[in-house]
Short mmCIF file of C-alpha atoms and ligand atoms in Angstrom, two decimals:
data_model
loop_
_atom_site.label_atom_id
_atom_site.label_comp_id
_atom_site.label_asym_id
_atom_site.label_seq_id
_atom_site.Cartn_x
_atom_site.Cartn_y
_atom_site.Cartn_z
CA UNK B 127 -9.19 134.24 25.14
CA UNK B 128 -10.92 131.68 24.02
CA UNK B 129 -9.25 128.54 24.21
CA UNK B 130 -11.09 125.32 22.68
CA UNK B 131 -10.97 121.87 23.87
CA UNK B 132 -7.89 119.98 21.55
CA UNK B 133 -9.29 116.90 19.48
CA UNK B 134 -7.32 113.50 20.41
CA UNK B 135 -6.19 110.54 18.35
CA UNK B 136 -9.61 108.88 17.41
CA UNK B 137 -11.98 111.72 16.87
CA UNK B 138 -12.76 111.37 13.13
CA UNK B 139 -12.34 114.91 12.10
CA UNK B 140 -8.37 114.13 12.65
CA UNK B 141 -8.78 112.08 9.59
CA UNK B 142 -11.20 113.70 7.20
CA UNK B 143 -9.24 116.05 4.52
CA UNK B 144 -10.05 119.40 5.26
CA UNK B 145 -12.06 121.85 3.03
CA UNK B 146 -10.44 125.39 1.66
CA UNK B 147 -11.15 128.86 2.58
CA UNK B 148 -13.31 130.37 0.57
CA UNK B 149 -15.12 132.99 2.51
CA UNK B 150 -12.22 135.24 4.94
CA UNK B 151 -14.38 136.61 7.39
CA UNK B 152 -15.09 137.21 10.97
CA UNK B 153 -15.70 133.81 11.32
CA UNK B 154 -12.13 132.92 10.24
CA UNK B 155 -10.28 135.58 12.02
CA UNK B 156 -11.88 133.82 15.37
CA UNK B 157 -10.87 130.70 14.29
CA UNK B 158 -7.33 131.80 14.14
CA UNK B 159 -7.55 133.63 17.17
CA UNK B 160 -8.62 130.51 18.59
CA UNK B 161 -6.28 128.56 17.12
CA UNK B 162 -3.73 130.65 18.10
CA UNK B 163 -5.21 131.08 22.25
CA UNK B 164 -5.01 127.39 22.12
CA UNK B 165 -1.82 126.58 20.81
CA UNK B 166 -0.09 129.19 23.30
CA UNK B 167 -2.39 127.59 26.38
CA UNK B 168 -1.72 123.87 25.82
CA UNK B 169 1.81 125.28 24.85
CA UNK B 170 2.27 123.60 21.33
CA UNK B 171 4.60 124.93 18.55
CA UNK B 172 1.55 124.30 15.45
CA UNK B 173 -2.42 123.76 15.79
CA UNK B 174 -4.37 122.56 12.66
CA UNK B 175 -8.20 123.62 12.46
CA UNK B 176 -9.15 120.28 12.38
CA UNK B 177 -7.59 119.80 16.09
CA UNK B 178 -10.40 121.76 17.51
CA UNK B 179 -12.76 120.00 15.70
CA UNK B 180 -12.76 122.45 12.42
CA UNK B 181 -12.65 120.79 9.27
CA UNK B 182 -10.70 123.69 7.50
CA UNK B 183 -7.42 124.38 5.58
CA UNK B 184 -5.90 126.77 8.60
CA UNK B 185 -3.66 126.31 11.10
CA UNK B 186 -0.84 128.13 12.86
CA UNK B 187 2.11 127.97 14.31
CA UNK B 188 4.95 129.24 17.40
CA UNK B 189 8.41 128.69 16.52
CA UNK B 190 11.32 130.95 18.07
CA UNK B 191 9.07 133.41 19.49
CA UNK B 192 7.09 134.24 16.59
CA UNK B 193 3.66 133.19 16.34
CA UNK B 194 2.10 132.75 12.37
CA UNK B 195 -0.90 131.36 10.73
CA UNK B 196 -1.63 130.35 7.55
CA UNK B 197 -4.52 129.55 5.03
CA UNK B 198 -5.13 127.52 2.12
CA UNK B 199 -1.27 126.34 2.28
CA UNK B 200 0.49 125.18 -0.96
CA UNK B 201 3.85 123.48 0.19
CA UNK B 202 7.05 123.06 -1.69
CA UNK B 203 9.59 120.71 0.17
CA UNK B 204 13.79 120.68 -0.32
CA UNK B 205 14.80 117.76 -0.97
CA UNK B 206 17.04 117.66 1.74
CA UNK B 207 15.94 116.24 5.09
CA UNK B 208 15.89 116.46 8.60
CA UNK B 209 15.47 113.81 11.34
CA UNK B 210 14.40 114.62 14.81
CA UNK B 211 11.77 114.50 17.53
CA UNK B 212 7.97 115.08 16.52
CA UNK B 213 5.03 115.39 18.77
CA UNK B 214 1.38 116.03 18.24
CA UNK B 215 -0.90 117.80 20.95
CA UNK B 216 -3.62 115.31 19.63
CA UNK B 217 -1.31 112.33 20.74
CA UNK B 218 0.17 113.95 24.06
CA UNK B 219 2.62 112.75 25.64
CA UNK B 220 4.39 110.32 22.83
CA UNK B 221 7.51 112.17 20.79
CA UNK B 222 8.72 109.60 17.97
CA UNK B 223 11.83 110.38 15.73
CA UNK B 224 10.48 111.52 11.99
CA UNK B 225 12.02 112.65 9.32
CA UNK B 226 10.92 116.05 7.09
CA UNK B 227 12.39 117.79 4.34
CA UNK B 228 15.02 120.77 6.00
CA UNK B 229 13.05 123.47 4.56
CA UNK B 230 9.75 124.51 3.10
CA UNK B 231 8.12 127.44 0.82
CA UNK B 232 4.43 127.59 1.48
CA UNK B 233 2.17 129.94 -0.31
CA UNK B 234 -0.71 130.66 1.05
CA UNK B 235 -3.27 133.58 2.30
CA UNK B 236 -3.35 135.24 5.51
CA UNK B 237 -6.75 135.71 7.42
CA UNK B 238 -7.37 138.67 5.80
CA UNK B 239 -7.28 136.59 2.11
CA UNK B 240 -3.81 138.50 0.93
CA UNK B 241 -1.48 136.21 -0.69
CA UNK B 242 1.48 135.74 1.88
CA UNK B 243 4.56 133.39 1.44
CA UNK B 244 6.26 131.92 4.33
CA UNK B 245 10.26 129.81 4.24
CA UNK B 246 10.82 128.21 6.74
CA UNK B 247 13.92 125.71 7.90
CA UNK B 248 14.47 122.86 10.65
CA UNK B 249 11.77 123.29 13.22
CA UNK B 250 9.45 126.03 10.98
CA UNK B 251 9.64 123.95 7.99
CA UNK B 252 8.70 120.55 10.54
CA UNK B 253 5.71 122.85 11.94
CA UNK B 254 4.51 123.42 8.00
CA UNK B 255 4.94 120.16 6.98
CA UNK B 256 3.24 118.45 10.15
CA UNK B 257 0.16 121.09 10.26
CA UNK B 258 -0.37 120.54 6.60
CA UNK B 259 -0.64 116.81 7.04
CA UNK B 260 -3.68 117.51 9.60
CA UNK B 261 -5.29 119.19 6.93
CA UNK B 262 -5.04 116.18 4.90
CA UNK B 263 -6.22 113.74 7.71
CA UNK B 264 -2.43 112.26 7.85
CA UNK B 265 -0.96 112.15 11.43
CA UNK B 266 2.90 112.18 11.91
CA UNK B 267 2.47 108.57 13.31
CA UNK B 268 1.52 107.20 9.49
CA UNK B 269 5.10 108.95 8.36
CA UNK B 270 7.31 106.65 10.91
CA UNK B 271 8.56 103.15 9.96
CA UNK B 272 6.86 100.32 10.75
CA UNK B 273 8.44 99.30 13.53
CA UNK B 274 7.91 102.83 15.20
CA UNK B 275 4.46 102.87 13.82
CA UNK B 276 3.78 99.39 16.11
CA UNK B 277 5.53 101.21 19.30
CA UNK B 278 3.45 104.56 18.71
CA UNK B 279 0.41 102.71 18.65
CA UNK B 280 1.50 100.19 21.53
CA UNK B 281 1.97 103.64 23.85
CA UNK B 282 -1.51 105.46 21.91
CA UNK B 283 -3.39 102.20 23.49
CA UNK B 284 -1.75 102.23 26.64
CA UNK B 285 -2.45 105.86 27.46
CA UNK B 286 -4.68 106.85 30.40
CA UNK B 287 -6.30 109.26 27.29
CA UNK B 288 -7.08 106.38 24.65
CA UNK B 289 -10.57 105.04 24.10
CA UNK B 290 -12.15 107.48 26.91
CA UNK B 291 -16.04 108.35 25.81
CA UNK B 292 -15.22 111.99 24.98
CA UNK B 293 -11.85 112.13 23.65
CA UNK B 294 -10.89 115.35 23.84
CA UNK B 295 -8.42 117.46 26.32
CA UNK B 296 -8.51 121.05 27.17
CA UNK B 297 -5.21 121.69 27.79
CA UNK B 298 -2.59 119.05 26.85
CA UNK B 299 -1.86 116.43 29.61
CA UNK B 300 2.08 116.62 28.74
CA UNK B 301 4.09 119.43 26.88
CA UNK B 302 5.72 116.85 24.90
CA UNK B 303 8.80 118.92 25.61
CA UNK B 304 7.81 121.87 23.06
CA UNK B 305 7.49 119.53 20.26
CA UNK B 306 3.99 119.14 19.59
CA UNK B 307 2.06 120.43 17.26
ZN1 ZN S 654 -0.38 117.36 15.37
#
């Protein structure tokens, strides 16, 4: 187990595009073993790399009982959509309506650098979609309307988590009700 303190709204690796995979080696099988120990722990349905403070294109997910990773993902979105609650363990405790596309294909390698495909619908396809934008150093809280935007970061400020020296948490204060990511 090795479970690794979770990056919070403010650390700057949450917004610095992540790098691809090149090498997939020990070193990135313990990274998604970590990934993994940490998403289960804090419990979250997605982690990104760059939430524990690793600046590359990996992250995995727990939807429906079935735990995945993926690396170097290439996404293609329906164009149909789907609106409902998001959360990020990053930004615990705050769940903000925010609409995805319904379903994703995402190509991609698994940790032992075979090409693997994954399809994925409703909360899958939200996990994809949200992970992937922590690889590019956009949170779900750009993706909301203004007006939401201005409440998110109303409740970000106002949290006993924002602005503390050494923003990072260990386990996530709030579950965010199983949809954070
Ligand atoms: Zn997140």
């Amino acid at each position: 187990m090795a479970v690794q303190p979770i990056r919070l709204f403010g650390d700057p690796v949450l917004r610095k595009p992540a790098i691809e995979v090149v090498d997939f080696d020990k070193e990135l099988r313990k990274l998604v073993a970590d990934l993994t120990d940490t998403m289960l722990e804090a419990p979250g349905a997605g982690l990104a790399a760059p939430q524990i403070g690793v600046s590359l294109r990996v992250f995995t997910w727990y939807v429906d009982g079935e735990v995945g990773h993926l690396v170097n993902p290439d996404l293609s979105l329906s164009e149909e959509t789907q609106d409902g609650s998001e959360g990020c363990l990053s930004l615990p405790d705050l769940t903000f309506d925010c609409r995805r596309a319904l379903s994703v294909v995402a190509k991609g390698f698994d940790m032992h650098g075979e090409p693997v495909t994954i399809e994925g619908s409703e909360l899958l396809a939200r996990a994809i979609q949200h992970e992937t934008d922590h690889l590019d150093g956009i949170l779900f809280i750009d993706r909301l309307d203004e007006a939401a935007r201005k409440a998110a970061m109303k409740e970000i400020r106002q949290s006993e988590w924002f602005g503390l020296e050494k923003p990072k948490v260990k386990i996530s204060p709030h579950a965010t009700n199983g949809f954070g990511f």
